Coordinates of C-alpha atoms in Angstrom, one line a residue:
X11 CA 48.2 -27.2 -88.6
X12 CA 50.9 -24.8 -89.9
X13 CA 49.5 -23.0 -93.0
X14 CA 52.6 -20.8 -93.6
X15 CA 54.6 -21.6 -96.8
X16 CA 58.2 -22.6 -96.2
X17 CA 61.1 -20.9 -98.1
X18 CA 61.1 -24.0 -100.5
X19 CA 57.4 -23.7 -101.1
X20 CA 57.7 -19.9 -101.9
X21 CA 60.6 -20.7 -104.3
X22 CA 58.4 -23.4 -106.0
X23 CA 55.6 -20.8 -106.3
X24 CA 57.8 -18.4 -108.2
X25 CA 59.1 -21.2 -110.4
X26 CA 55.6 -22.4 -111.3
X27 CA 54.4 -18.9 -111.9
X28 CA 57.3 -18.1 -114.3
X29 CA 57.0 -21.4 -116.1
X30 CA 53.3 -21.0 -116.8
X31 CA 53.8 -17.5 -118.1
X32 CA 56.5 -18.6 -120.4
X33 CA 54.8 -21.8 -121.7
X34 CA 51.0 -21.4 -121.8
X35 CA 50.1 -21.6 -125.5
X36 CA 49.6 -18.1 -127.0
X37 CA 47.0 -19.4 -129.5
X38 CA 45.0 -20.8 -126.6
X39 CA 45.2 -17.5 -124.7
X40 CA 44.0 -15.7 -127.9
X41 CA 40.9 -17.9 -128.2
X42 CA 40.1 -17.4 -124.5
X43 CA 40.4 -13.6 -124.9
X44 CA 38.2 -13.6 -128.0
X45 CA 35.6 -16.0 -126.4
X46 CA 36.1 -18.5 -129.2
X47 CA 35.2 -22.2 -128.8
X48 CA 38.0 -24.3 -127.2
X49 CA 38.2 -27.6 -129.2
X50 CA 39.9 -30.9 -128.6
X51 CA 43.2 -30.0 -130.1
X52 CA 43.3 -26.7 -128.1
X53 CA 42.7 -28.6 -124.9
X54 CA 45.3 -31.3 -125.7
X55 CA 47.9 -28.7 -126.6
X56 CA 48.1 -27.5 -123.0
X57 CA 48.0 -31.1 -121.7
X58 CA 51.0 -32.0 -124.0
X59 CA 53.0 -29.0 -122.9
X60 CA 52.5 -30.0 -119.3
X61 CA 53.1 -33.6 -120.1
X62 CA 56.5 -32.9 -121.7
X63 CA 57.5 -31.0 -118.6
X64 CA 56.3 -33.9 -116.4
X65 CA 53.9 -31.6 -114.6
X66 CA 50.6 -32.8 -116.0
X67 CA 49.8 -35.6 -113.5
X68 CA 50.5 -33.3 -110.5
X69 CA 49.0 -35.6 -107.8
X70 CA 50.6 -38.9 -109.1
X71 CA 53.5 -40.7 -107.4
X72 CA 56.8 -40.2 -109.2
X73 CA 57.1 -43.9 -110.2
X74 CA 54.0 -43.6 -112.4
X75 CA 54.9 -40.3 -114.1
X76 CA 54.0 -37.7 -111.5
X77 CA 56.4 -35.0 -110.3
X78 CA 56.5 -36.3 -106.8
X79 CA 55.2 -33.0 -105.3
X80 CA 54.1 -32.6 -101.7
X81 CA 50.5 -31.8 -100.9
X82 CA 51.5 -28.1 -100.4
X83 CA 53.2 -27.9 -103.8
X84 CA 50.1 -29.4 -105.4
X85 CA 48.0 -26.8 -103.7
X86 CA 50.3 -24.0 -104.9
X87 CA 50.3 -25.4 -108.4
X88 CA 46.4 -25.4 -108.6
X89 CA 46.5 -21.8 -107.3
X90 CA 49.0 -20.7 -110.0
X91 CA 47.0 -22.4 -112.8
X92 CA 43.9 -20.5 -111.7
X93 CA 45.8 -17.3 -111.2
X94 CA 47.0 -17.6 -114.8
X95 CA 43.4 -18.2 -116.0
X96 CA 44.6 -21.3 -117.8
X97 CA 41.9 -23.8 -119.1
X98 CA 40.8 -26.4 -116.7
X99 CA 42.7 -29.7 -117.1
X100 CA 40.5 -32.7 -118.1
X101 CA 40.0 -34.8 -114.9
X102 CA 38.9 -38.1 -116.5
X103 CA 42.4 -39.5 -116.9
X104 CA 44.4 -37.4 -114.4
X105 CA 42.3 -37.5 -111.3
X106 CA 39.8 -40.3 -112.0
X107 CA 40.9 -43.4 -113.8
X108 CA 44.6 -42.8 -113.5
X109 CA 44.6 -43.2 -109.6
X110 CA 42.3 -46.2 -110.0
X111 CA 44.8 -47.9 -112.4
X112 CA 47.9 -47.3 -110.3
X113 CA 46.1 -48.4 -107.1
X114 CA 44.1 -51.4 -108.3
X115 CA 45.5 -52.2 -111.8
X116 CA 47.9 -55.0 -112.8
X117 CA 51.5 -54.3 -113.8
X118 CA 50.5 -54.8 -117.4
X119 CA 47.6 -52.3 -117.1
X120 CA 49.9 -49.7 -115.4
X121 CA 52.5 -50.0 -118.2
X122 CA 49.9 -49.9 -121.0
X123 CA 47.6 -47.0 -119.8
X124 CA 49.4 -44.7 -117.4
X125 CA 52.0 -43.2 -119.8
X126 CA 49.3 -41.9 -122.2
X127 CA 47.5 -40.1 -119.4
X128 CA 50.7 -38.7 -117.9
X129 CA 51.9 -37.2 -121.3
X130 CA 48.4 -35.9 -122.3
X131 CA 48.1 -38.0 -125.5
X132 CA 45.0 -40.1 -124.6
X133 CA 41.6 -38.7 -123.9
X134 CA 39.3 -40.6 -121.5
X135 CA 35.6 -40.4 -120.7
X136 CA 33.5 -41.8 -117.8
X137 CA 30.7 -44.3 -118.3
X138 CA 29.0 -44.3 -114.9
X139 CA 25.5 -42.7 -115.1
X140 CA 22.6 -44.4 -116.8
X141 CA 18.9 -43.5 -117.3
X142 CA 17.5 -44.5 -113.9
X143 CA 20.9 -44.9 -112.3
X144 CA 22.5 -41.5 -111.7
X145 CA 22.6 -40.6 -108.1
X146 CA 21.5 -44.2 -107.4
X147 CA 24.5 -45.4 -109.3
X148 CA 24.3 -49.0 -107.8
X149 CA 21.1 -49.5 -109.8
X150 CA 23.0 -49.6 -113.1
X151 CA 21.8 -52.1 -115.7
X152 CA 24.5 -52.2 -118.4
X153 CA 25.5 -55.8 -118.4
X154 CA 28.7 -57.6 -119.3
X155 CA 28.5 -61.3 -120.0
X156 CA 31.7 -63.3 -119.9
X157 CA 32.5 -65.9 -122.7
X158 CA 35.3 -67.8 -124.3
X159 CA 36.1 -66.6 -127.8
X160 CA 37.1 -68.8 -130.8
X161 CA 40.7 -67.9 -130.1
X162 CA 40.5 -69.4 -126.6
X163 CA 40.7 -66.1 -124.8
X164 CA 38.2 -64.7 -122.3
X165 CA 36.0 -61.7 -123.2
X166 CA 33.0 -59.7 -122.0
X167 CA 30.0 -58.9 -124.3
X168 CA 28.7 -55.5 -123.1
X169 CA 25.2 -54.2 -123.7
X170 CA 23.5 -51.1 -122.3
X171 CA 23.3 -47.3 -122.3
X172 CA 25.2 -44.6 -120.4
X173 CA 24.2 -41.0 -120.3
X174 CA 25.6 -37.5 -119.4
X175 CA 29.0 -38.8 -120.6
X176 CA 31.1 -35.6 -120.7
X177 CA 33.1 -35.0 -123.9
X178 CA 32.8 -38.7 -125.0
X179 CA 32.7 -37.4 -128.6
X180 CA 36.5 -36.8 -128.3
X181 CA 37.4 -39.8 -126.1
X182 CA 39.9 -42.5 -127.1
X183 CA 39.1 -44.7 -124.1
X184 CA 36.4 -44.9 -121.5
X185 CA 36.1 -46.5 -118.1
X186 CA 32.7 -48.1 -117.5
X187 CA 30.8 -49.7 -114.6
X188 CA 29.0 -52.8 -115.8
X189 CA 26.9 -55.5 -114.1
X190 CA 28.7 -58.8 -114.3
X191 CA 26.4 -60.7 -111.8
X192 CA 22.7 -59.7 -112.1
X193 CA 21.8 -62.0 -109.2
X194 CA 24.0 -60.2 -106.7
X195 CA 22.9 -57.3 -104.4
X196 CA 22.9 -53.8 -105.9
X197 CA 26.4 -52.8 -105.0
X198 CA 27.8 -56.2 -105.6
X199 CA 28.2 -57.9 -109.0
X200 CA 29.6 -54.7 -110.6
X201 CA 32.9 -54.7 -112.5
X202 CA 35.2 -51.8 -113.7
X203 CA 36.1 -52.1 -117.4
X204 CA 38.4 -50.1 -119.7
X205 CA 37.0 -49.9 -123.2
X206 CA 38.5 -48.6 -126.4
X207 CA 35.9 -46.1 -127.7
X208 CA 36.6 -47.3 -131.3
X209 CA 35.4 -50.8 -130.5
X210 CA 32.5 -51.8 -132.9
X211 CA 29.1 -51.5 -131.3
X212 CA 29.7 -48.1 -129.5
X213 CA 27.6 -45.2 -130.6
X214 CA 28.0 -41.7 -129.1
X215 CA 25.0 -39.4 -129.5
X216 CA 25.1 -35.7 -128.5
X217 CA 22.9 -34.1 -125.8
X218 CA 22.8 -30.3 -126.3
X219 CA 22.6 -28.5 -123.0
X220 CA 20.6 -25.4 -122.0
X221 CA 23.7 -23.3 -122.7
X222 CA 23.6 -24.5 -126.3
X223 CA 26.8 -26.6 -125.9
X224 CA 27.7 -30.1 -127.0
X225 CA 29.4 -31.2 -123.8
X226 CA 27.6 -34.3 -122.8
X227 CA 26.4 -37.4 -124.6
X228 CA 24.5 -40.6 -124.6
X229 CA 26.7 -43.7 -125.2
X230 CA 25.1 -46.9 -126.4
X231 CA 26.9 -50.2 -126.2
X232 CA 25.6 -53.0 -128.4
X233 CA 27.4 -56.3 -128.3
X234 CA 30.7 -54.6 -127.5
X235 CA 33.5 -57.1 -127.1
X236 CA 36.0 -56.3 -124.4
X237 CA 39.0 -58.5 -123.4
X238 CA 38.9 -59.7 -119.8
X239 CA 42.4 -58.3 -119.2
X240 CA 40.8 -54.8 -119.6
X241 CA 38.9 -55.3 -116.2
X242 CA 40.5 -53.4 -113.3
X243 CA 40.5 -55.3 -110.0
X244 CA 38.5 -58.4 -109.3
X245 CA 35.3 -59.4 -111.1
X246 CA 32.2 -58.2 -109.3
X247 CA 34.3 -55.9 -107.0
X248 CA 34.1 -52.8 -109.2
X249 CA 32.2 -50.9 -106.6
X250 CA 35.4 -50.6 -104.6
X251 CA 37.1 -48.9 -107.6
X252 CA 34.0 -46.7 -108.1
X253 CA 34.0 -45.4 -104.6
X254 CA 37.7 -44.8 -104.6
X255 CA 37.4 -42.8 -107.9
X256 CA 34.5 -40.7 -106.6
X257 CA 36.4 -39.7 -103.5
X258 CA 39.2 -38.3 -105.8
X259 CA 36.6 -36.7 -108.1
X260 CA 34.8 -34.9 -105.3
X261 CA 38.0 -33.4 -103.8
X262 CA 38.8 -31.9 -107.2
X263 CA 35.3 -30.6 -107.8
X264 CA 35.8 -28.1 -104.9
X265 CA 37.8 -25.9 -107.3
X266 CA 38.7 -23.3 -104.7
X267 CA 41.4 -21.6 -106.8
X268 CA 39.0 -21.3 -109.8
X269 CA 36.3 -19.8 -107.6
X270 CA 38.7 -17.2 -106.3
X271 CA 39.3 -16.2 -109.9
X272 CA 35.6 -16.1 -110.5
X273 CA 35.1 -13.7 -107.6
X274 CA 37.9 -11.4 -109.0
X275 CA 36.1 -11.5 -112.3
X276 CA 32.8 -10.4 -110.7
X277 CA 34.5 -7.5 -109.0
X278 CA 36.0 -6.4 -112.3
X279 CA 32.5 -6.5 -113.9
X280 CA 31.0 -4.6 -111.0
X281 CA 33.6 -1.9 -111.2
X282 CA 32.7 -1.4 -114.9
X283 CA 28.9 -1.8 -114.9
X284 CA 26.8 1.1 -113.6
X285 CA 23.9 1.0 -111.2
X286 CA 22.2 4.3 -112.1
X287 CA 25.2 6.6 -112.1
X288 CA 27.5 4.7 -109.7
X289 CA 29.7 1.6 -110.3
X290 CA 27.7 -1.5 -109.3
X291 CA 30.3 -2.5 -106.8
X292 CA 29.2 0.5 -104.7
X293 CA 25.7 -0.9 -104.3
X294 CA 25.6 -2.1 -100.7
X295 CA 23.4 -5.1 -101.5
X296 CA 25.6 -6.3 -104.3
X297 CA 28.7 -5.7 -102.2
X298 CA 27.2 -7.8 -99.4
X299 CA 26.7 -10.7 -101.8
X300 CA 30.4 -10.6 -102.8
X301 CA 31.5 -10.4 -99.2
X302 CA 29.3 -13.4 -98.2
X303 CA 30.8 -15.4 -101.1
X304 CA 34.4 -14.5 -100.1
X305 CA 33.7 -15.6 -96.5
X306 CA 32.2 -18.9 -97.5
X307 CA 35.1 -19.5 -100.0
X308 CA 37.7 -18.8 -97.3
X309 CA 36.0 -21.3 -95.0
X310 CA 36.0 -23.9 -97.8
X311 CA 39.7 -23.2 -98.5
X312 CA 40.6 -24.0 -94.9
X313 CA 38.6 -27.2 -95.1
X314 CA 40.5 -28.1 -98.3
X315 CA 43.8 -27.3 -96.5
X316 CA 42.9 -29.6 -93.7
X317 CA 42.2 -32.4 -96.3
X318 CA 45.6 -31.7 -97.8
X319 CA 47.2 -31.8 -94.4
X320 CA 45.6 -35.2 -93.9
X321 CA 47.0 -36.4 -97.3
X322 CA 50.4 -35.2 -96.3
X323 CA 50.3 -37.4 -93.2
X324 CA 49.3 -40.4 -95.3
X325 CA 45.5 -40.3 -95.3
X326 CA 43.8 -40.3 -98.7
X327 CA 40.6 -38.5 -99.4
X328 CA 37.8 -40.0 -97.4
X329 CA 34.1 -39.3 -96.7
X330 CA 35.1 -35.7 -95.7
X331 CA 35.6 -35.0 -99.5
X332 CA 31.8 -34.8 -99.6
X333 CA 32.0 -31.6 -97.6
X334 CA 34.3 -30.1 -100.3
X335 CA 31.9 -31.2 -103.0
X336 CA 28.8 -29.7 -101.5
X337 CA 30.2 -26.3 -100.5
X338 CA 32.4 -26.1 -103.6
X339 CA 29.6 -26.6 -106.1
X340 CA 27.2 -24.3 -104.2
X341 CA 29.8 -21.5 -104.3
X342 CA 30.4 -22.1 -108.0
X343 CA 26.7 -21.8 -108.7
X344 CA 26.4 -18.6 -106.6
X345 CA 29.4 -17.1 -108.6
X346 CA 27.6 -17.7 -111.9
X347 CA 24.4 -16.3 -110.5
X348 CA 26.1 -13.1 -109.4
X349 CA 28.0 -12.8 -112.7
X350 CA 24.7 -13.0 -114.6
X351 CA 23.2 -10.4 -112.2
X352 CA 26.2 -8.1 -112.7
X353 CA 26.0 -8.1 -116.5
X354 CA 22.3 -7.3 -116.3
X355 CA 20.5 -7.1 -119.7
X356 CA 23.7 -8.2 -121.6
X357 CA 23.1 -11.7 -120.3
X358 CA 19.8 -12.0 -122.1
X359 CA 20.6 -11.8 -125.8
X360 CA 22.2 -15.3 -126.0
X361 CA 20.9 -17.6 -128.7
X362 CA 21.6 -21.3 -128.8
X363 CA 22.0 -21.2 -132.6
X364 CA 25.3 -19.3 -132.3
X365 CA 28.1 -21.7 -133.2
X366 CA 31.7 -21.7 -134.3
X367 CA 30.7 -20.9 -137.9
X368 CA 28.4 -18.1 -137.1
X369 CA 29.7 -14.7 -138.1
X370 CA 27.4 -12.6 -135.9
X371 CA 29.0 -11.0 -132.9
X372 CA 27.6 -11.4 -129.4
X373 CA 26.0 -8.2 -127.9
X374 CA 27.7 -6.3 -125.1
X375 CA 31.2 -6.3 -123.5
X376 CA 33.4 -9.4 -123.8
X377 CA 32.9 -10.4 -120.1
X378 CA 29.1 -10.7 -120.7
X379 CA 29.3 -13.2 -123.6
X380 CA 29.6 -16.3 -121.6
X381 CA 27.6 -15.2 -118.5
X382 CA 24.3 -16.9 -119.5
X383 CA 25.7 -20.2 -120.9
X384 CA 28.1 -20.6 -118.0
X385 CA 25.2 -20.0 -115.6
X386 CA 23.2 -22.7 -117.2
X387 CA 26.2 -25.1 -117.5
X388 CA 27.2 -24.9 -113.8
X389 CA 23.7 -26.0 -112.7
X390 CA 25.0 -29.5 -113.2
X391 CA 27.8 -29.3 -110.6
X392 CA 25.5 -30.0 -107.6
X393 CA 24.4 -33.2 -109.4
X394 CA 27.6 -34.8 -110.9
X395 CA 30.1 -36.7 -108.9
X396 CA 27.2 -37.9 -106.7
X397 CA 24.4 -35.4 -106.1
X398 CA 24.7 -33.1 -103.1
X399 CA 21.7 -34.8 -101.5
X400 CA 23.7 -38.1 -101.6
X401 CA 26.8 -36.4 -100.2
X402 CA 24.7 -35.2 -97.2
X403 CA 23.7 -38.8 -96.6
X404 CA 27.4 -39.8 -96.7
X405 CA 28.3 -37.1 -94.2
X406 CA 25.5 -38.1 -91.9
X407 CA 26.5 -41.8 -91.9
X408 CA 30.3 -41.8 -92.4
X409 CA 31.4 -38.6 -90.7
X410 CA 28.8 -37.9 -88.0
X411 CA 27.9 -41.6 -87.4
X412 CA 24.2 -40.9 -87.5

């Protein structure tokens, strides 16, 4: 595997770096620097800038609105986004339902749904987990009953509950796994539906996290009527779409470039904070923790590069994406733990009641304000996208053949 960038790749790197510097929204940078809340319009502003350039759906084929980049160019692009400390792009449309639609969808579904994802104008959410069906996703109970309407068209009537639905309060559309054949085996009888979140019968209720944030929700579906043409792929074959989507999601969860930025941030804090009368970074025990993180992250990066090399030769993400998910999320959690350790007592005075309208200023330096809520928030990463315990089972069965 040749890991050296070609002259064309280096030219692309310079082009991407210059373009981000010239086009990243100044108001968004200001909010990040001040530690202000990033709202829906803030997030969509960056998506729309990228969409107008044609660089938002970086991994998509050109025929569906992607830039047609090589795997190496996509890797460089993710590195440059992290290097510029830009906000994380929403994955729900770009790397989750988008690839499902252009792989399994009908021509009509591709024409209807893909442009709004590629230009950053439509916000999607994911309706997978349920109470009692998280890691054991195939145990889901939300049901969809098919019927013929008075207009002669075919519909589903959907009833059930989803949970941990990230940012559903902003979503225009959602993709949902529903049971369409209750008599079938657990992983059969499931279908994949696209549902307009404004449909009568949908209720979104907030779940406030340990970090004091409204990021996840409960979504209740009560007699929600969905046209049959909103089903992707065959009826009762939705598990095929679900597995395909999760493989793409797990590859993205690795977030190697973002973790590099996180380690740089820890080093900056450790050069500023004192351990008695010396910068914390001179403490040999703290220095060893940073070194261990960097070694593990470098190993993960090479694993990701091997996956990219496989994609470049025509192989999509397979069960090896579980390796990226496990190590990527473990490293992310260790980074937040080390950041919280580095800011010391400044990480303690965080109160959940602080909100956008609160006029009290957080205590301590700017880099300490988000240390505690970020630490709490990132606990979720080893659970979502299929828990790390489930990923180890996949590796044992699908990679090692045990």
